[in-house]
XYZ file of C-alpha atoms in Angstrom:
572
model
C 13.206 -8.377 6.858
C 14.997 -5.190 5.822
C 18.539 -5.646 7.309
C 21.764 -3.636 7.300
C 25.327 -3.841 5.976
C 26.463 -4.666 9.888
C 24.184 -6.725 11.120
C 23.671 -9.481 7.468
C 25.069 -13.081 8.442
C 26.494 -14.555 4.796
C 26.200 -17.651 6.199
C 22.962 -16.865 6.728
C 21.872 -15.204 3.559
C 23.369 -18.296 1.499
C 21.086 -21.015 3.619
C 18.143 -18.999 2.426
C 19.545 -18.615 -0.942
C 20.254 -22.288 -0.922
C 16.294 -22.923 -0.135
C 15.232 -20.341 -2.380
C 13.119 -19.234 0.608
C 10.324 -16.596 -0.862
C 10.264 -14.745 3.163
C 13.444 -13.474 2.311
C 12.816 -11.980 -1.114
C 13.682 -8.649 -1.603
C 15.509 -9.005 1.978
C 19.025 -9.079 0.154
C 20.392 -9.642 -2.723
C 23.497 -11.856 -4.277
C 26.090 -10.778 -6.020
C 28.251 -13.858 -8.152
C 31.739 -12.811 -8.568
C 32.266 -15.119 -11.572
C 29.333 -14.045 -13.233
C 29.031 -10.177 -12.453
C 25.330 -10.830 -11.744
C 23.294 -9.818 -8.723
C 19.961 -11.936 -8.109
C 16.839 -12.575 -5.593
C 16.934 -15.134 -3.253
C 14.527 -16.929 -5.037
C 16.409 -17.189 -8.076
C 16.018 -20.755 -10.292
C 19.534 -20.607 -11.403
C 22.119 -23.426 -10.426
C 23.383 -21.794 -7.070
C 26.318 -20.408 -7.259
C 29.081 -21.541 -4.795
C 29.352 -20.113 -1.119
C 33.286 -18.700 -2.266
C 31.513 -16.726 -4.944
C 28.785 -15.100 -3.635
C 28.331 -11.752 -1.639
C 25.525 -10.506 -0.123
C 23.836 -7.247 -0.410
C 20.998 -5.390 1.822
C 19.817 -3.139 -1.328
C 20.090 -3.711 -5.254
C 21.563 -0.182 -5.248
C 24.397 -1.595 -3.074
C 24.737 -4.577 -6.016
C 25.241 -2.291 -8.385
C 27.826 0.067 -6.775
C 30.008 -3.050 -6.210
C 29.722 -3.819 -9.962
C 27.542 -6.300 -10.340
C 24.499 -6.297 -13.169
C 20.789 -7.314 -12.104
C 19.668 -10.795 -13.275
C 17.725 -11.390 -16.642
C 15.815 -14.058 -15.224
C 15.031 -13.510 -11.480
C 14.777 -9.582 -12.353
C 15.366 -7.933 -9.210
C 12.990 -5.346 -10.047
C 9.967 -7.584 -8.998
C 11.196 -8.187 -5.793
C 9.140 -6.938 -2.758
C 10.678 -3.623 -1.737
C 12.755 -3.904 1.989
C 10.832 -1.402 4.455
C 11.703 -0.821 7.861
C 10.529 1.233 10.653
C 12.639 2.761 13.432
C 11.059 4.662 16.651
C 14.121 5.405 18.382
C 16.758 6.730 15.973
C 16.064 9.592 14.154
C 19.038 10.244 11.482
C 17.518 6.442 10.488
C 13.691 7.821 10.438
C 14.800 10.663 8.384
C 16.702 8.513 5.772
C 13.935 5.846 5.333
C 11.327 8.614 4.852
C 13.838 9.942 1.886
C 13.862 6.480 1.027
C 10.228 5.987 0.885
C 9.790 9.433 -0.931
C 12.023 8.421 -3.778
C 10.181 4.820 -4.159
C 7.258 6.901 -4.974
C 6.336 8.321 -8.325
C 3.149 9.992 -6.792
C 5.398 12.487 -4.423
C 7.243 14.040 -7.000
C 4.307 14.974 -9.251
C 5.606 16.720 -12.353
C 8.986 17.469 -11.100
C 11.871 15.604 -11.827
C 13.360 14.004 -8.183
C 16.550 15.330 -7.521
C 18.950 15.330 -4.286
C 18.413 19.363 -3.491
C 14.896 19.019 -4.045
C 14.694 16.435 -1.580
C 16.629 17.574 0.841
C 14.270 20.985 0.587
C 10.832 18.853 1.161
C 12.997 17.053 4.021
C 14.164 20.310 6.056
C 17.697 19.687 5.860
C 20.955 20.004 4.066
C 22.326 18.655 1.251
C 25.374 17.389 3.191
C 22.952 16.227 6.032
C 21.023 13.840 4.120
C 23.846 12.366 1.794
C 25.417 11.762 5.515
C 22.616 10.249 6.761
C 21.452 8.337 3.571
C 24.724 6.771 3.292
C 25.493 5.570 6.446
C 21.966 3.787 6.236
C 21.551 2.571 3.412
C 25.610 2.383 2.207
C 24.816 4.295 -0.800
C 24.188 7.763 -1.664
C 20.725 9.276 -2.344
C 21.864 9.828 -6.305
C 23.042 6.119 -6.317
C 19.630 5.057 -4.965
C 17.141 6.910 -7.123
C 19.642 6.170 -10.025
C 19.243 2.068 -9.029
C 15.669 2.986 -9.187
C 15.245 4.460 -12.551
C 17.507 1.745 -13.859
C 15.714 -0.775 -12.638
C 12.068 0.553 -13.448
C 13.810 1.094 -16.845
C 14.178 -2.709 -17.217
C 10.764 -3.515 -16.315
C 9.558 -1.240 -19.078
C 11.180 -2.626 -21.850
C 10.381 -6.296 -20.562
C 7.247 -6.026 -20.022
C 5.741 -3.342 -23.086
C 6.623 -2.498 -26.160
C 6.947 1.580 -25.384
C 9.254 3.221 -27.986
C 12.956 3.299 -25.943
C 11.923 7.638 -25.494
C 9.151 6.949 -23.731
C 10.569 3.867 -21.338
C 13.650 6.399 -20.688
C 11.341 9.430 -20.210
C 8.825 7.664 -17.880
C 11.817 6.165 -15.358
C 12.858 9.231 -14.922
C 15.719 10.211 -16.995
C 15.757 13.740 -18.066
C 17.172 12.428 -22.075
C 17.520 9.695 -24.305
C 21.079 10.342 -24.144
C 21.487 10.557 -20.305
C 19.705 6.916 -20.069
C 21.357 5.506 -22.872
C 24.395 6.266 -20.950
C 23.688 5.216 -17.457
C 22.280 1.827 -19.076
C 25.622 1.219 -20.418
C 27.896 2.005 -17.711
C 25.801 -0.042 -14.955
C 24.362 -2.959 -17.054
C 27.428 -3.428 -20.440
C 24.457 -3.383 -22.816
C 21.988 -1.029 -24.700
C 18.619 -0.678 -23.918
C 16.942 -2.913 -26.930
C 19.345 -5.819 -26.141
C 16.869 -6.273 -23.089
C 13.565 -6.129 -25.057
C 11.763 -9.269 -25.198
C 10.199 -9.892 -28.423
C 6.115 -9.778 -28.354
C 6.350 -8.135 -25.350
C 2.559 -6.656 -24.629
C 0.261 -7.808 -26.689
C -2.112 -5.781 -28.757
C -5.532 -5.125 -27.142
C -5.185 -7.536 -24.344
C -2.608 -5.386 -21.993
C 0.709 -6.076 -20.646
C 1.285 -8.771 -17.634
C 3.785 -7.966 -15.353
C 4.903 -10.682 -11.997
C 5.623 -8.996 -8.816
C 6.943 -10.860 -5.920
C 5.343 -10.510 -2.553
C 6.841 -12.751 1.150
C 4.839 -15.683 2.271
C 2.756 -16.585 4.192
C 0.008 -14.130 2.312
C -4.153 -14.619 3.055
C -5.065 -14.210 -0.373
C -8.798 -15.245 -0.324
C -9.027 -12.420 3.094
C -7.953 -9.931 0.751
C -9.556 -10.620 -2.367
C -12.889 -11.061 -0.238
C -12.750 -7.503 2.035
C -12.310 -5.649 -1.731
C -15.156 -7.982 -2.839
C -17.346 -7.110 -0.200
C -16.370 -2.963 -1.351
C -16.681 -3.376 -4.647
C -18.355 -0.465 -6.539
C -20.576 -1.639 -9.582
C -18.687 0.022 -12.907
C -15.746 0.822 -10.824
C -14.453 -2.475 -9.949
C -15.022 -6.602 -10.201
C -14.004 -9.676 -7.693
C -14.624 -12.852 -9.409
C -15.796 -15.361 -6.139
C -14.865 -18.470 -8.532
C -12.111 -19.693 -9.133
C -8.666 -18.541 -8.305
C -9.585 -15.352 -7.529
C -8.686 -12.015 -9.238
C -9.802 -8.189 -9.208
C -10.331 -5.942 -11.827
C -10.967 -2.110 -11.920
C -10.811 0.922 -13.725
C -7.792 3.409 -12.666
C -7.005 6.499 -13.700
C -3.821 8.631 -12.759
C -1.381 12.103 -13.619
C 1.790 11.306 -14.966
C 4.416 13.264 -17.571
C 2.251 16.228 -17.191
C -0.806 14.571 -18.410
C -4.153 11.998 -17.026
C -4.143 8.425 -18.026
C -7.196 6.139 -17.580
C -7.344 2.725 -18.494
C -7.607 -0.813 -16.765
C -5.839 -3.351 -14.414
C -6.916 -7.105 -13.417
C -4.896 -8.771 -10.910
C -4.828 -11.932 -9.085
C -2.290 -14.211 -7.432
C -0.084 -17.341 -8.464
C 0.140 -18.500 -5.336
C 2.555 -21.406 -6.212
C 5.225 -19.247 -6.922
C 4.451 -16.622 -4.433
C 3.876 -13.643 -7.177
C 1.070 -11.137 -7.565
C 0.039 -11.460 -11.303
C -1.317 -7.645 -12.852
C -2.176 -7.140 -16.095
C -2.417 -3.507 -17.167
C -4.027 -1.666 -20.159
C -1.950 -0.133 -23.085
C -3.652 3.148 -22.177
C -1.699 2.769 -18.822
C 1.914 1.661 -19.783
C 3.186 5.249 -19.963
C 2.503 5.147 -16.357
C 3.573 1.762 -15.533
C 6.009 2.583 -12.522
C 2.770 4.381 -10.724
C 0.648 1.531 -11.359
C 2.769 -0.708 -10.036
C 3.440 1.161 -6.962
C -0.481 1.579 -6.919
C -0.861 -1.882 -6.608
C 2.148 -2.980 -4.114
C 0.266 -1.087 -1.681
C -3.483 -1.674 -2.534
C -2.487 -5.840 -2.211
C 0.378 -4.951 0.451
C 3.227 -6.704 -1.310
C 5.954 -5.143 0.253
C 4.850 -6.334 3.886
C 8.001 -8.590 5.910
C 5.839 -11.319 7.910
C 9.000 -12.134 9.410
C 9.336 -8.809 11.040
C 5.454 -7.979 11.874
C 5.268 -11.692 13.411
C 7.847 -11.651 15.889
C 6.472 -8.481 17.415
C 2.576 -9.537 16.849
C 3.163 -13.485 16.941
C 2.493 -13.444 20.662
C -0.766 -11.575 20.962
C -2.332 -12.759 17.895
C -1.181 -16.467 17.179
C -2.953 -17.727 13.577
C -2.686 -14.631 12.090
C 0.404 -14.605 10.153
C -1.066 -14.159 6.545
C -3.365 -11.407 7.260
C -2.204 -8.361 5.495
C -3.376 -4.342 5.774
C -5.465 -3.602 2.914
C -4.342 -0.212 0.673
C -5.786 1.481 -1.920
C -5.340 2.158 -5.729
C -5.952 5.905 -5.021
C -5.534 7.898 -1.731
C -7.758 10.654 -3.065
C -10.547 7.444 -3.669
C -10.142 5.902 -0.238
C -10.489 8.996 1.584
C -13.794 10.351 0.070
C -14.759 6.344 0.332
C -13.642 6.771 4.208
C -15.712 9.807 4.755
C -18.958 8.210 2.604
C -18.928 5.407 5.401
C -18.895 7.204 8.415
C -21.379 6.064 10.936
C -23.094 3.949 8.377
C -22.372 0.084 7.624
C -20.207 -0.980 4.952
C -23.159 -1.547 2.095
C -24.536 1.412 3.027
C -21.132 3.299 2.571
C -20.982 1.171 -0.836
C -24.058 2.292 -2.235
C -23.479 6.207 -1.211
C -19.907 5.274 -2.979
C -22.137 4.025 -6.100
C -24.020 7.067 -7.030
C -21.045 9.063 -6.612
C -19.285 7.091 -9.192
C -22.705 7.331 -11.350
C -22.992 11.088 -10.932
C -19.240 12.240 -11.201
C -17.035 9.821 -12.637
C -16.403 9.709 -16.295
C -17.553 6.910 -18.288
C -14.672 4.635 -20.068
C -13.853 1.982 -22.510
C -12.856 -1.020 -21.220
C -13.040 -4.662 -22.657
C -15.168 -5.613 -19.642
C -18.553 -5.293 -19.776
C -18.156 -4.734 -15.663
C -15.810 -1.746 -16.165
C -17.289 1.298 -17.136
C -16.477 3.834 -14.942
C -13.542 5.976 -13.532
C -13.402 7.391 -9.760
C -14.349 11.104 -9.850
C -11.445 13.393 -10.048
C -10.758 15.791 -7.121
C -11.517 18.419 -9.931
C -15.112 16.884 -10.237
C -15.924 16.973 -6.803
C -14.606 20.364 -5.781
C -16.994 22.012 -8.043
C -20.011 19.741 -6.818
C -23.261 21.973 -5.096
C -24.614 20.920 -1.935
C -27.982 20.135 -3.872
C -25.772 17.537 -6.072
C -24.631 15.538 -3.207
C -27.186 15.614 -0.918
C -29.303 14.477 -3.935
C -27.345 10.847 -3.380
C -28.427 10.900 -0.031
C -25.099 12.384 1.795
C -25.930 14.174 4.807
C -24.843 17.807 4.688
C -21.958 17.229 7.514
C -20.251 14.699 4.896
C -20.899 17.548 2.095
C -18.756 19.869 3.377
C -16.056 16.920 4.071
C -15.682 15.933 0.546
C -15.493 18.885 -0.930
C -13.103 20.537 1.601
C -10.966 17.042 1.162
C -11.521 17.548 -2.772
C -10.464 21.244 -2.854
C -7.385 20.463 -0.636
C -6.176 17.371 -2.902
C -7.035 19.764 -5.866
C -4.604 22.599 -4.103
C -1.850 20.567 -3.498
C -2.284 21.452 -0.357
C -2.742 17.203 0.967
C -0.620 14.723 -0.310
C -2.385 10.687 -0.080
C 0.144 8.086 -0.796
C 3.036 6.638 0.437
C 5.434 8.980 0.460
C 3.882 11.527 2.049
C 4.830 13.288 5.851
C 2.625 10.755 8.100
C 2.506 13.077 10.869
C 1.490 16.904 8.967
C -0.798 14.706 6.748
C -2.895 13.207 9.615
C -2.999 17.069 11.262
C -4.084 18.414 7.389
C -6.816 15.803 7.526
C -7.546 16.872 10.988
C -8.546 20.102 10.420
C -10.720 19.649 7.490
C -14.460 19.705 8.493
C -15.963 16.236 9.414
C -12.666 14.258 9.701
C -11.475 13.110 12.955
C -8.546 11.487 14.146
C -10.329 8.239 13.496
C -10.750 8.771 10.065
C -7.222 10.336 9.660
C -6.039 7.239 10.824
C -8.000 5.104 8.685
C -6.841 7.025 5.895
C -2.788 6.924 7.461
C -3.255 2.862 7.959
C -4.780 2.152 4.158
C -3.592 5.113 1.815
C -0.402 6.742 3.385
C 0.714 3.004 3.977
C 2.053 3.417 7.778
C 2.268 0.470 9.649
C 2.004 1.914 13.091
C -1.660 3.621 12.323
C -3.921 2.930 15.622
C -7.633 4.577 16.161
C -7.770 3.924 19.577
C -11.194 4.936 19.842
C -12.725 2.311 17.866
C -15.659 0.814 19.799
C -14.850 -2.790 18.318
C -11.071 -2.427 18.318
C -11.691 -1.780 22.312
C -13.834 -4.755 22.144
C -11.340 -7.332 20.909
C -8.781 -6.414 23.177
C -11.033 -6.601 26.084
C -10.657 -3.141 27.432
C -14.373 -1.688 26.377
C -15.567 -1.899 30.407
C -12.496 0.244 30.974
C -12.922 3.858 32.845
C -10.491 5.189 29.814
C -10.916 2.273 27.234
C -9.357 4.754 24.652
C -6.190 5.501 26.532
C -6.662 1.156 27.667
C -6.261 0.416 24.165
C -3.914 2.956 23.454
C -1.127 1.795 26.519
C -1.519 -1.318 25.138
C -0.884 -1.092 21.902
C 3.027 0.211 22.721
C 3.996 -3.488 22.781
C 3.110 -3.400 18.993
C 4.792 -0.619 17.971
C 5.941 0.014 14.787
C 2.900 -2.600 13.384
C -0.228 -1.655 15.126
C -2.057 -1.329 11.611
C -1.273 -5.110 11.428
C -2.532 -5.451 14.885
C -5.598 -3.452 14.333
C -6.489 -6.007 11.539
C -5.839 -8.849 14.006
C -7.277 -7.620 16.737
C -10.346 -7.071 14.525
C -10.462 -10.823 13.505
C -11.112 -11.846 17.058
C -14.435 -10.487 16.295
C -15.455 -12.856 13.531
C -17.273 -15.798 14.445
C -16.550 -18.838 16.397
C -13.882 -16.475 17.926
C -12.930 -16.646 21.032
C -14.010 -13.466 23.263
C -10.860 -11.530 24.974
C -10.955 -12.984 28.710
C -8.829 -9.950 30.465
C -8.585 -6.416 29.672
C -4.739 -6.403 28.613
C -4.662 -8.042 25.017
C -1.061 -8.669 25.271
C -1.356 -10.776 27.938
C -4.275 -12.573 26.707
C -3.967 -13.696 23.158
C -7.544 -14.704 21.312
C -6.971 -17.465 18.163
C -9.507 -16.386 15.621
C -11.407 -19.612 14.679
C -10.005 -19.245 10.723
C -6.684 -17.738 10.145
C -7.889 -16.241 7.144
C -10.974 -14.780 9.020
C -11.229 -11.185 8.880
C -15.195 -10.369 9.540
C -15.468 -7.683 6.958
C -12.631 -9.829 4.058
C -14.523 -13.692 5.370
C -17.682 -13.186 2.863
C -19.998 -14.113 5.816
C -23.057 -14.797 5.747
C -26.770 -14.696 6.854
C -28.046 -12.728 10.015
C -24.751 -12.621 11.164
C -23.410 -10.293 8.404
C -24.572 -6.769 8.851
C -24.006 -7.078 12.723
C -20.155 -8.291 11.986
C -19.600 -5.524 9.627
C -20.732 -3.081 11.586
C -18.478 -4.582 14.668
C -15.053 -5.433 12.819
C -13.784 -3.141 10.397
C -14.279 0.463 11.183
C -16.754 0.713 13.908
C -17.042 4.095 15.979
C -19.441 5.530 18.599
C -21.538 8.550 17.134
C -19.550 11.834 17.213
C -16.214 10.135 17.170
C -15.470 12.416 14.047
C -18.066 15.537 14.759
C -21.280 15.315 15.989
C -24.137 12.701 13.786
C -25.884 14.843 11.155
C -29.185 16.161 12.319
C -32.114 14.472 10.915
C -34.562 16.472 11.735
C -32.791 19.786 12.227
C -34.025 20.524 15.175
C -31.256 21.115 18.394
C -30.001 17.626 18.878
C -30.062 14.322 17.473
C -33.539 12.713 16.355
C -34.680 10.116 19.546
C -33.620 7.500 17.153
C -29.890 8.559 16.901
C -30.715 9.001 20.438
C -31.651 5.684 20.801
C -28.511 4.822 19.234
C -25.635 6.504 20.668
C -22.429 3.978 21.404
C -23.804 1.507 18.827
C -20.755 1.022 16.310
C -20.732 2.413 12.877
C -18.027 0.992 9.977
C -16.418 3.469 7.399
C -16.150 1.920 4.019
């Protein structure tokens, strides 16, 4: 877990450093005084004697004190160290600076800088340095330069980009300016650190990321199975596992498109990706894309001793993300009120009708996501051609023409709380889609729809007067994870589950029958399958984000939607 300069117990830090313990990489990192070298936990080296070593929360702190990042752990893989305070706010304020300089996707074409953040934060200059500092022990410039730096090294590992364009996309403003800072931090130039036949031709670039045991890998890989769009995207059910997908982003002022497959080496606890050349200019994004579409950069350690209690045989289960914020939410608003192959094959003509064909050495891949652009511009004839009711219409392109504006930011770094009020107050979203879209694109942790029918009914509270506000009260004991409690709670309904016995959940913990049972990731089968959809993942009484689209068009619903009122729907 994320921990600060105060509160870090050497002795500690050394024991795990001494096991090489994966649930503490990317918790701290060790500097060797006779070496000069700072390293992960996990690090194969000899280990280094306890008189040697010091301990650091954050690489950037490392590197302040002198020391140089490891060639062969490469503390650039390591899961990133988030944290989430409710009570202080000088430490919410710094974190959220934090998280917005982690993330290419906030700064669009503009180069990050401390004025400009402070600006987008609503403060001083002097304010945030003040704050950033006495969180994080290093100042804002320090961090983001620890960043580039970093993201710098993983570039000329890991392709074979001219040293321009590996200085250019990390962020530096020249050759000379990176040249520079790679000197003075690391005692070396740039090509020193290029490994020869880095990136293959034709068959993309790998890159290992490191992610925190314990990790459900087949849950995952099985709930984007279950979503995957035919063109878009592939889940190979044999063997180890692994996903592939087309993926197409804006970075250095211009649209990339390409490839990524990805898949897990469970062994060593790393999440393997391997990228297209058409994509390596945008590396940093992609990666960031896929740390939160796989969740690497979840702590078990600190979600299970809050959740551990109410949810025992959970512990792997992670929140599933998204590649694309812009995707997920028009995927979101495809699957209200509708199961999730329904919401999948709405998702498939979309693709078919909009999104630009591509290249790719799969025959599976053949297809990019349409752009924001695309769907702005679409006629109510052209979607309601695919079979999207009117209501949803308006939805997508009032989401597209916001994304397309500027106006809505969907990824990490964006403002949680404006965001979920932007999505709000765009026609056909409610809050349970905003949240949907807050728990899986804007990556918060403490997302909650507390009107979700099936939520309600794992946690026992659906015969409840209020079973909204129910849920809701007793969800505080979860705060800041409720996304991962969502999830869990969820898994209660898959079967051979235990039904809730009371109406408070936290005093009446279910054990799923499968740890890595997730109804909507398990692949389940038979009769069984479009009732558990429809209950786990995403269900919703009609109207819970506007009224149900009129069939008929007459003054209310048809008597079938009639008939069906307070059965539970499941977005996609």
């Amino acid at each position: 877990m994320p921990l600060d300069p105060e509160t870090l117990q050497p002795d500690a830090c050394y024991l795990a450093l001494k096991a090489r313990d994966a649930r503490f990489d990317g918790c701290f990192f060790t500097g060797v005084t006779s070496t000069g070298i700072y390293c992960r936990p996990v690090c194969r080296v000899r280990t280094p004697r306890r008189e040697n070593c010091r301990f650091f929360p954050h690489a950037a702190q490392a590197e302040r004190a002198g020391f140089r990042p490891c060639l062969r752990c490469r503390p650039e893989l390591a899961p990133d160290a988030q944290a989430w305070s409710m009570q202080d706010a000088a430490s919410i304020l710094a974190r959220q600076a934090a998280r917005m300089l982690d993330e290419p996707e906030a700064w669009g074409d503009d180069t990050p800088s401390v004025e400009l953040l402070a600006a987008r934060l609503g403060v001083s200059e002097r304010h945030l340095r003040r704050i950033f500092e006495a969180q994080f022990g290093v100042s804002p410039l320090q961090y983001l330069q620890t960043r580039r730096l970093l993201t710098a090294k993983q570039l000329l590992a890991d392709t074979a980009l001219p040293v321009t364009q590996v200085a250019l996309a990390s962020g530096f403003g020249s050759l000379r300016r990176f040249n520079a800072a790679f000197a003075q931090h690391y005692g070396l130039s740039p090509s020193r650190l290029r490994r020869e036949g880095a990136g293959p031709a034709g068959q993309g670039m790998v890159v290992r990321l490191g992610y925190r045991p314990p990790y459900d890998t087949g849950a995952m890989l099985a709930f984007f199975r279950q979503r995957a769009i035919v063109g878009l995207e592939h889940v190979a059910a044999e063997g180890p596992g692994t996903l592939a997908r087309t993926l197409e982003l804006h970075a250095g002022g211009r649209r990339h498109g390409g490839w990524i497959e990805a898949g897990f080496d469970e062994e060593r606890h790393q999440f393997v990706l391997r990228v297209s050349e058409s994509l390596h200019e945008a590396l940093p994004q992609v990666i960031r894309r896929a740390r939160a579409a796989f969740d690497l950069d979840c702590d078990p350690l600190a979600v299970n001793g809050v959740l551990q209690e109410s949810f025992p045989g959970c512990e792997g289960l992670r929140v599933p993300g998204a590649f694309g914020g812009w995707e997920l939410a028009v995927r979101a608003v495809l699957g209200q009120q509708i199961t999730v192959a329904a919401a999948r094959t709405l998702a498939q003509r979309v693709v078919e009708r909009f999104g630009a064909p591509i290249e790719t050495p799969h025959a599976a891949l053949h297809r990019l996501f349409p752009t924001p652009e695309a769907l702005a511009q679409a006629e109510g004839d052209a979607l309601g051609s695919l079979g999207i009711v009117r209501q949803r219409q308006a939805a997508i392109v009032a989401l597209a023409r916001a994304v397309q504006a500027g106006t809505l930011q969907l990824h990490a770094g964006a403002d949680v709380g404006p965001t979920v009020e932007a999505l709000k107050s765009l026609p056909g979203i409610g809050d349970w889609t905003a949240q949907y879209i807050a728990m899986r694109a804007l990556r918060w942790p403490d997302a909650f729809p507390s009107g979700d029918v099936a939520l309600q009914k794992a946690l026992g509270v659906q015969q409840a007067r209020l079973p909204a506000r129910e849920a809701e009260a007793a969800s505080q004991a979860w705060k800041p994870w409720r996304s991962y409690a969502v999830i869990r709670a969820w898994a209660r309904l898959a079967p051979g589950a235990v039904p809730a016995p009371h109406a408070n959940p936290a005093s009446s913990p279910v054990v799923p029958a499968s740890p890595s049972v997730i109804p909507a990731m398990a692949g389940i089968q038979g009769s069984r399958l479009r009732e558990t959809e429809e209950e786990a993942l995403g269900p919703r009484l009609r109207g819970d984000d506007g009224p149900a689209p009129r069939l008929r068009g007459d003054d209310g619903p048809s008597p079938r939607l009639r008939a069906n009122v307070g059965r539970p729907r499941n977005p996609s």
